[in-house]
Tab-separated table of C-alpha atoms and ligand atoms in Angstrom:
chain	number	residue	atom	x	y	z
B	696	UNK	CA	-15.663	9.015	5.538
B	697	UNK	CA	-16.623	10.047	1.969
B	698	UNK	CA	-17.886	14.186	1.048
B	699	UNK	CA	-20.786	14.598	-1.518
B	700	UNK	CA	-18.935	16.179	-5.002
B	701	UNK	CA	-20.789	16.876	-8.095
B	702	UNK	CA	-21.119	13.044	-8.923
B	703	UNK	CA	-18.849	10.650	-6.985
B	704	UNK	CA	-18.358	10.412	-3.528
B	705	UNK	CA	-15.100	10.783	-2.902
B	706	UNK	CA	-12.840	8.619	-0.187
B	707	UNK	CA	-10.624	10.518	1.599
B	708	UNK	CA	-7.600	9.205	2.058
B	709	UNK	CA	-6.735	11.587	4.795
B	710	UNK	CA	-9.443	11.728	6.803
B	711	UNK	CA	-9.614	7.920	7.130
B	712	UNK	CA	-5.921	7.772	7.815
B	713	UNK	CA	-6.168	9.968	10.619
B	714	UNK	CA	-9.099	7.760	11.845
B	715	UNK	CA	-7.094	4.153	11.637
B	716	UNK	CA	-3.546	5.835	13.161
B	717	UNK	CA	-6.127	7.414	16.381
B	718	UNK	CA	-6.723	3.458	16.593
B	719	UNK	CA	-2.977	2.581	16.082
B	720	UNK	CA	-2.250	4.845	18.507
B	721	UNK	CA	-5.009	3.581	21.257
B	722	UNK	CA	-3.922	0.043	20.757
B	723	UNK	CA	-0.062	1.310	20.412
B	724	UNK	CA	-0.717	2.556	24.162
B	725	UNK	CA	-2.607	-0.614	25.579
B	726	UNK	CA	0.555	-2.457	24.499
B	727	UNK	CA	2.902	-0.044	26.122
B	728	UNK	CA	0.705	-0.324	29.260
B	729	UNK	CA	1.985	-4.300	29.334
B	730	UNK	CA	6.150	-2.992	28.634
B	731	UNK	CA	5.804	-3.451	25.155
B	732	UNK	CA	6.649	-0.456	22.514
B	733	UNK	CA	6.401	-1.791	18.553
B	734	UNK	CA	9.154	-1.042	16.529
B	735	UNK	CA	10.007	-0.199	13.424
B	736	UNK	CA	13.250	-0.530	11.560
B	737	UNK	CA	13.209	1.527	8.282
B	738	UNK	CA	16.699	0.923	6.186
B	739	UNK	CA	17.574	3.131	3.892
B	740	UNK	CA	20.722	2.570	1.188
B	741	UNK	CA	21.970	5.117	-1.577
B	742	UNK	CA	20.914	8.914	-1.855
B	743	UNK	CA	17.752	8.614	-3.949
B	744	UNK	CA	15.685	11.878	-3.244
B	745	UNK	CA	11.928	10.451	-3.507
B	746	UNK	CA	13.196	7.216	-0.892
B	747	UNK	CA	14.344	9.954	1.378
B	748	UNK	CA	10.900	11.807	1.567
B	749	UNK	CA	9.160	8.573	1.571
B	750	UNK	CA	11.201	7.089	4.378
B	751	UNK	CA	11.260	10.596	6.632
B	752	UNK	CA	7.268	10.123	6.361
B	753	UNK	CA	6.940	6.261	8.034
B	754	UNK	CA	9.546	7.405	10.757
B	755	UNK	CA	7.578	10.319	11.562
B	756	UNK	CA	4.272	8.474	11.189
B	757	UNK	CA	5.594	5.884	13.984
B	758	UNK	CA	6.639	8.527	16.164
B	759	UNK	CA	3.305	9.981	15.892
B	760	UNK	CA	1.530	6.814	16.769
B	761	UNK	CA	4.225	6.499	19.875
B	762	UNK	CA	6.224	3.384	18.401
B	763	UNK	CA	10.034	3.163	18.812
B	764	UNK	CA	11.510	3.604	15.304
B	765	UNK	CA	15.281	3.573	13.438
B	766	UNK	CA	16.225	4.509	10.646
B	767	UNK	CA	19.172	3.522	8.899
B	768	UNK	CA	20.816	5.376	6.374
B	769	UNK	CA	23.615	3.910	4.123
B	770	UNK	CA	25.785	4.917	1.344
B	771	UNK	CA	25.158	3.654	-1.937
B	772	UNK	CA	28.715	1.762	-1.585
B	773	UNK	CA	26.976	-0.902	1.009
B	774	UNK	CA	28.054	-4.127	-0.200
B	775	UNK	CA	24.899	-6.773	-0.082
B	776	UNK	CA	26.422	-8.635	2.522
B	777	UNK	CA	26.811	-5.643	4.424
B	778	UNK	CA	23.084	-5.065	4.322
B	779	UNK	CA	22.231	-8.687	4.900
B	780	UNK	CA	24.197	-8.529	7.957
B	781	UNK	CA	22.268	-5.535	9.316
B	782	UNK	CA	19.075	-7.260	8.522
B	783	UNK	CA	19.926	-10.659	10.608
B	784	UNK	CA	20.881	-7.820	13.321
B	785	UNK	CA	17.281	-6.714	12.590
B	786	UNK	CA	15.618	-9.780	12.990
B	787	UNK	CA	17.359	-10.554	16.097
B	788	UNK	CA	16.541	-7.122	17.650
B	789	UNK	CA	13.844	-7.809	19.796
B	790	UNK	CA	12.952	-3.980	20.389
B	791	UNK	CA	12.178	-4.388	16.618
B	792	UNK	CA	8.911	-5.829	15.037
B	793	UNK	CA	8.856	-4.665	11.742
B	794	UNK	CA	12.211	-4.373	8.770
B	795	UNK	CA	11.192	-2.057	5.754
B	796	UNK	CA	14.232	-1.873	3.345
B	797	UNK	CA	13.180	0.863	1.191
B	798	UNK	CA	13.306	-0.190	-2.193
B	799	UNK	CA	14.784	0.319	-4.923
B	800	UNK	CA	17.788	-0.723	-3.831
B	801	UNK	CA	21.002	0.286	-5.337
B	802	UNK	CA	21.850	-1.858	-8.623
B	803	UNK	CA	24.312	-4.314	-7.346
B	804	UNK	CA	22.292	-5.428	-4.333
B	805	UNK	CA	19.616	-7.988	-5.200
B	806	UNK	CA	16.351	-6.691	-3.905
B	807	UNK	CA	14.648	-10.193	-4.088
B	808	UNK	CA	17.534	-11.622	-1.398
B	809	UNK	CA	17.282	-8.400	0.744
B	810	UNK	CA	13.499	-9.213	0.865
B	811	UNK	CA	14.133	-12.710	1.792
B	812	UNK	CA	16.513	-11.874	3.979
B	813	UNK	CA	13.738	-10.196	6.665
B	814	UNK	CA	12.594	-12.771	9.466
B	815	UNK	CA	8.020	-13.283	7.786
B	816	UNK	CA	7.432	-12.838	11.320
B	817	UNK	CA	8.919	-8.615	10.830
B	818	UNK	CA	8.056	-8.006	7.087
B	819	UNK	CA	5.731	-5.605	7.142
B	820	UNK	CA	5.508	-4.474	3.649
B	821	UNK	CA	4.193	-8.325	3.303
B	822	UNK	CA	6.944	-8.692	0.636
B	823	UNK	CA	8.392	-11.697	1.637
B	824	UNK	CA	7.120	-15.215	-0.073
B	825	UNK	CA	5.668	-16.245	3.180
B	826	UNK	CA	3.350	-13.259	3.170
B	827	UNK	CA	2.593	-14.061	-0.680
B	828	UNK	CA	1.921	-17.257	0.113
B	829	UNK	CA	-0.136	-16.480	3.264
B	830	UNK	CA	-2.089	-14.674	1.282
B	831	UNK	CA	-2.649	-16.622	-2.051
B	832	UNK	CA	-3.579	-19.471	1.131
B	833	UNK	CA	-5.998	-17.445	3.398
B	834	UNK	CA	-3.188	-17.850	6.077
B	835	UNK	CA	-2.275	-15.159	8.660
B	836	UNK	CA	0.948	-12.871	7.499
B	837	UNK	CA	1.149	-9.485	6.070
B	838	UNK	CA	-0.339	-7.876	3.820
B	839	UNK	CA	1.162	-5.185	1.582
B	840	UNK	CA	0.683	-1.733	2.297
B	841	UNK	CA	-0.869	-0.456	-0.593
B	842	UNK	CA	-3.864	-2.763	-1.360
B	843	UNK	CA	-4.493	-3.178	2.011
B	844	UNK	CA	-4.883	0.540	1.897
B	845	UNK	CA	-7.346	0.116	-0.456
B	846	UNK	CA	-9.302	-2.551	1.123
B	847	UNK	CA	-9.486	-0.285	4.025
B	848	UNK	CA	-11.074	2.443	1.682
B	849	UNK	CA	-13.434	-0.010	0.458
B	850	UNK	CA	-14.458	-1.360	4.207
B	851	UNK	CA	-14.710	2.406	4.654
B	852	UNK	CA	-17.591	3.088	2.591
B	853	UNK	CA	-19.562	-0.624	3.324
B	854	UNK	CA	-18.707	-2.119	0.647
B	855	UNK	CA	-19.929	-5.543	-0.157
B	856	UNK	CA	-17.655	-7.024	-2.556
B	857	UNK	CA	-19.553	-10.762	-2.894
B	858	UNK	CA	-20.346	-11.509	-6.381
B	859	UNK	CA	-19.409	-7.816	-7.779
B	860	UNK	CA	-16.682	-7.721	-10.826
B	861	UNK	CA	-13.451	-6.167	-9.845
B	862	UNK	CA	-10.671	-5.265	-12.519
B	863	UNK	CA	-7.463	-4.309	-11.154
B	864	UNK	CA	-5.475	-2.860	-14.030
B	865	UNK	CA	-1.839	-3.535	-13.406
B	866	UNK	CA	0.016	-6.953	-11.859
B	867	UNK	CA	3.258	-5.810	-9.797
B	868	UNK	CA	4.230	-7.701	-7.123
B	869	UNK	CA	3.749	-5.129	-4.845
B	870	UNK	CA	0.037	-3.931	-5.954
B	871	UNK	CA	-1.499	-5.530	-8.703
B	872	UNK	CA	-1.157	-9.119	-7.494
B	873	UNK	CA	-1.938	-8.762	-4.046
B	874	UNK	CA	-4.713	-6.269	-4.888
B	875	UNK	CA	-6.816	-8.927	-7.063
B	876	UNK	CA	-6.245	-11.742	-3.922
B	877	UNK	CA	-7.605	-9.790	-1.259
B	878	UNK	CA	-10.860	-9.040	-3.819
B	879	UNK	CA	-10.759	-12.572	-4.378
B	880	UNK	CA	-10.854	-13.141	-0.963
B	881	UNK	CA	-13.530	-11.163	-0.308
B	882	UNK	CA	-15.499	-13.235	-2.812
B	883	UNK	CA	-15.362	-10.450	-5.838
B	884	UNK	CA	-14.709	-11.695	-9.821
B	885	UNK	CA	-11.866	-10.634	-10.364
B	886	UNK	CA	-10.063	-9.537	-13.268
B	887	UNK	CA	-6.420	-9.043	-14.177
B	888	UNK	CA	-5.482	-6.637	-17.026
B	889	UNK	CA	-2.168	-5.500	-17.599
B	890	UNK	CA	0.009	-4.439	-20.810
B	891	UNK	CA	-0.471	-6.904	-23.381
B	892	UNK	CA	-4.491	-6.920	-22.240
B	893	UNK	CA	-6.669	-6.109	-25.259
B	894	UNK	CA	-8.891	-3.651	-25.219
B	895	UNK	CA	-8.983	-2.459	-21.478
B	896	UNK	CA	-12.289	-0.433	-22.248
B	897	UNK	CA	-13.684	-3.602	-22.747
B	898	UNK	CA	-13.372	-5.105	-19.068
B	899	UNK	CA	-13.269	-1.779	-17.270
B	900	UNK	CA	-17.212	-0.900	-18.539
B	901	UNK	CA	-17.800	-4.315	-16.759
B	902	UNK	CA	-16.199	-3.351	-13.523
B	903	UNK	CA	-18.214	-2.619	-10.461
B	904	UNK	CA	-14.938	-1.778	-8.980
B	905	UNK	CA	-12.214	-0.747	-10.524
B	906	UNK	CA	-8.446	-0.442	-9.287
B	907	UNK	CA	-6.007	1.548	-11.773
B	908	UNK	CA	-2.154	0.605	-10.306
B	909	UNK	CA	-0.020	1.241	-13.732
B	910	UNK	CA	1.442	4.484	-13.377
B	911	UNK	CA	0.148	6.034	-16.715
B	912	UNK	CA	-1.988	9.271	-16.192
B	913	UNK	CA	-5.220	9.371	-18.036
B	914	UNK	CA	-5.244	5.727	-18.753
B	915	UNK	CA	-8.916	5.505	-17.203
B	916	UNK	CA	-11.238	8.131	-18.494
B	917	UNK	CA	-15.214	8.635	-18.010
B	918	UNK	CA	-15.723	6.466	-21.212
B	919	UNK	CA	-14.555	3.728	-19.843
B	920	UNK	CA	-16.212	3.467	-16.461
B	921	UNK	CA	-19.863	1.915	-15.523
B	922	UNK	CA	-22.357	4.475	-13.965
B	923	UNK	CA	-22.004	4.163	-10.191
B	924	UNK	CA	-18.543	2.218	-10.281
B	925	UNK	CA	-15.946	2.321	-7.289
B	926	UNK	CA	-12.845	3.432	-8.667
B	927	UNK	CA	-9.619	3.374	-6.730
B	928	UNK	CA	-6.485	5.101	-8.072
B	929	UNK	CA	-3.134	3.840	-6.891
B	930	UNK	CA	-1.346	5.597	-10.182
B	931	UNK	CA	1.868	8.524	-8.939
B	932	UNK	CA	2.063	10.455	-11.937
B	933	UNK	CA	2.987	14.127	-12.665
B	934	UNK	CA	1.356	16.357	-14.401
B	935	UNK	CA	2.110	18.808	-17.292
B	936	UNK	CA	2.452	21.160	-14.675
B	937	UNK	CA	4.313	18.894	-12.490
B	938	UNK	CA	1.633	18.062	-10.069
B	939	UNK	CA	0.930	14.618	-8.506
B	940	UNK	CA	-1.699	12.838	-10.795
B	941	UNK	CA	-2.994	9.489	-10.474
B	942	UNK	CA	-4.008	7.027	-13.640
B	943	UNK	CA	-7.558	8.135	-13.686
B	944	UNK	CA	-9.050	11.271	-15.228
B	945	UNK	CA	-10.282	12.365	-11.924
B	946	UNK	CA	-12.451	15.366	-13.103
B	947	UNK	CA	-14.104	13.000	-15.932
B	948	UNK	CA	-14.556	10.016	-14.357
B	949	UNK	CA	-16.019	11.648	-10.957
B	950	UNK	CA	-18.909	12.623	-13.225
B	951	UNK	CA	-19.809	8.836	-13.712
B	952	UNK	CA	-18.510	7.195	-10.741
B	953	UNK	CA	-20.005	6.442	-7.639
B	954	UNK	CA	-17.254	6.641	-5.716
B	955	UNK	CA	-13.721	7.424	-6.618
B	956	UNK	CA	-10.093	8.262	-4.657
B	957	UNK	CA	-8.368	11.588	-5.244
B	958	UNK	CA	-4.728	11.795	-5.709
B	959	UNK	CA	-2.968	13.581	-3.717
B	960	UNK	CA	-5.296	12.694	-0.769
B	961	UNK	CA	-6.444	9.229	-1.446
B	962	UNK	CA	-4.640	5.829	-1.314
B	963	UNK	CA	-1.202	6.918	-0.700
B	964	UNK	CA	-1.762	8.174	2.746
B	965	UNK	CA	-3.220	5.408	3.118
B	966	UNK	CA	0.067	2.928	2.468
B	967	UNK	CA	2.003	4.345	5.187
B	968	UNK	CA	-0.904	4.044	7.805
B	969	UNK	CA	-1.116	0.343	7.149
B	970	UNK	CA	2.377	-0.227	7.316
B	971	UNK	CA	1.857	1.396	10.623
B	972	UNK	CA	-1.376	-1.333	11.370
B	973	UNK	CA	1.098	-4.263	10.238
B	974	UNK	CA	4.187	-2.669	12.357
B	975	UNK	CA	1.682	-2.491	15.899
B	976	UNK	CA	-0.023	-6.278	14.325
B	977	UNK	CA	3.626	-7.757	14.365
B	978	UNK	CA	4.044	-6.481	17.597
B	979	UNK	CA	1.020	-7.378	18.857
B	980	UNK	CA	1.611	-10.883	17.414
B	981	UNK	CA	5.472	-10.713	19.270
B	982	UNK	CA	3.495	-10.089	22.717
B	983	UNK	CA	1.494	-13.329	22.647
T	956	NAP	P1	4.845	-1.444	-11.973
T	956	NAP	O1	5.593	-2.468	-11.242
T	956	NAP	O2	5.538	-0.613	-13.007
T	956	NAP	O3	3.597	-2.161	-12.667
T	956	NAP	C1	2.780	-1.478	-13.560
T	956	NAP	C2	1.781	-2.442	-14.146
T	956	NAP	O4	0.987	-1.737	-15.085
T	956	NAP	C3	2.400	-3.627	-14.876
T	956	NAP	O5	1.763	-4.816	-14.461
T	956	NAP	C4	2.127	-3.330	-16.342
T	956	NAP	O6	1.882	-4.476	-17.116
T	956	NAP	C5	0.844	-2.543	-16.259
T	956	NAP	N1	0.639	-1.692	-17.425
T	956	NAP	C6	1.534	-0.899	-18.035
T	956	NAP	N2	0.960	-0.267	-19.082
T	956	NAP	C7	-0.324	-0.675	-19.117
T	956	NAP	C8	-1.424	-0.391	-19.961
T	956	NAP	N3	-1.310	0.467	-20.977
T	956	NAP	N4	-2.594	-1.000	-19.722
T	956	NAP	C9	-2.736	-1.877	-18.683
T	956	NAP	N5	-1.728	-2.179	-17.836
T	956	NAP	C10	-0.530	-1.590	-18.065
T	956	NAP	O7	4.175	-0.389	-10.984
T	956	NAP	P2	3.648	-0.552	-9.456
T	956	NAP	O8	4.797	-0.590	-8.550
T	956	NAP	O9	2.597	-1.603	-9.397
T	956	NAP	O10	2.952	0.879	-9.309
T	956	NAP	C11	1.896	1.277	-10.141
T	956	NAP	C12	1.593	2.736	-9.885
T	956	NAP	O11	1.182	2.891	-8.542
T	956	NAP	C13	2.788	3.684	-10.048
T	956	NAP	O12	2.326	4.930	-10.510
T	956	NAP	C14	3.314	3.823	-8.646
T	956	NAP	O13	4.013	5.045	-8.445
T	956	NAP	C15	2.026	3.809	-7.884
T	956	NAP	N6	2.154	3.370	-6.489
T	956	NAP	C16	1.535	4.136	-5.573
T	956	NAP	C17	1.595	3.772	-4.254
T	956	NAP	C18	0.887	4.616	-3.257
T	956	NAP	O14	1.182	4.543	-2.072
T	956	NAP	N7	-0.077	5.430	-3.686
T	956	NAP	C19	2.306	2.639	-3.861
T	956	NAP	C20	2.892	1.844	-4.841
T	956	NAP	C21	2.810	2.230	-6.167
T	956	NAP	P3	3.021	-5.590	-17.420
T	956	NAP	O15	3.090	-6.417	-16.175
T	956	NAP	O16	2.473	-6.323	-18.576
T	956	NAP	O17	4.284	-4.833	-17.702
């Protein structure tokens, strides 16, 4: 799964998407085999152009994989109790296994209830406090998309994480957090930096693997990375030029890493592939 550059390997994002959504897709049809299709409800409110492009790409990823999907599209009017009412219709659907509300939501809905508002058994973006709790526990529930993505690109390559140093530089809900408990997990140090951290150079030339989830290009640069380090980009970012860009100097740091993501092409396919895995999981789960 990784190509030979000057320096780095890199992980393709692409290539071992299309690998894990063959498997979705072999597992999607030993499931339809028993009169079982997963499901995937993707809810859309307001007119925001990126959530549009972003929510066209999971519908068309689950009908590539064969699942059932809906999507819902709202006006920006919905009232919140409008949307919580769809979602308890949701949750009740029993052709559905997994609710995505695609965030953000419009100002006057509260994004924390909507969240809350999806059954823990059909969150598959592992937002919900039951999947933040299953996972600061060890328990079963879902994880989020995006650093399971990167897990996945770390399994990918072999990577032993036991007793290495990991610094995940950022602390969202959504990335950060979950990022540094599935290292932990998998029995890495781990350490949190995030805006008020001092000197970032200073933990990141510790780092045997380093995971840059800010959304500030150039914040990591070659200086600041150990020989041989993994280094995992999660950063969207636009260039001067108005290209996608992650938070790494890509063409510096490649020179001293060992293995590094490109963006495009790197973790972000990757997020809508596992939300795929944790749609056909729920579903899976639903069958037993
Ligand atoms: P977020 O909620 O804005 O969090 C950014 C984090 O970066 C915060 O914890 C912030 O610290 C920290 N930070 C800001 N400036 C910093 C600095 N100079 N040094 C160290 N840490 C700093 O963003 P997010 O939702 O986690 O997303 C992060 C990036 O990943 C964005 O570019 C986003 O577009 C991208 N993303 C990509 C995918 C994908 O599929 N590829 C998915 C999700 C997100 P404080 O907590 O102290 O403010």
């Amino acid at each position: 799964m990784t190509t030979q550059t000057q320096s780095a390997h890199i992980i393709d994002g692409v290539e071992l998407s299309r690998k894990l959504r063959e498997e979705v897709t072999a597992r999607t049809q030993t499931l339809k085999a028993r009169g079982i299709t997963p499901g995937l409800a993707v809810v859309l409110v307001g007119e925001n152009p990126a959530s549009q492009v972003y929510v066209r790409n999971k519908v068309k990823g689950c009908q590539d994989c064969g699942f059932h999907s809906v999507l819902e599209q709202y006006d920006a009017g919905m009232t919140e109790a409008e949307l919580l009412i769809r979602i308890a219709a949701l949750n009740a659907d029993p052709a559905i296994h997994g609710i995505l509300v695609q965030l953000p939501v419009p100002a006057h809905i509260n994004a924390n209830k909507v969240i809350e508002a999806i059954s823990p058994l059909k969150d598959v973006d592992g937002f919900h406090i039951a999947s933040a709790g299953a996972l600061v526990t060890g328990m079963r529930g879902f994880w989020p998309c995006t650093p399971y993505g990167c897990m996945k690109m770390l399994e990918s390559i072999s990577y032993d994480l036991r007793g290495k140093h990991a610094v995940v530089i950022g602390r969202s809900n959504i990335v950060g957090k979950p990022m540094a408990l599935m290292l932990l997990q998998k029995n890495a140090t781990v350490t949190i930096c995030h805006s008020a951290t001092k000197d970032l150079k200073a933990f990141t030339l510790q780092a045997d693997v380093i995971v840059a989830a800010v959304g500030k290009r150039n914040l990591v640069t070659a200086d600041m990375v150990k020989p041989g380090a993994v280094v995992l980009d999660v950063g969207m970012n636009r260039n001067d030029e108005g290209k996608l860009c992650g938070d790494v100097n890509f063409e510096g740091v490649r020179q001293v890493a060992g293995h590094i993501t490109p963006v495009p092409g790197g973790v972000g396919p990757m997020t809508i592939t596992m939300l795929l895995v944790n749609t056909l999981e729920a579903a899976e789960r639903a069958a037993k």
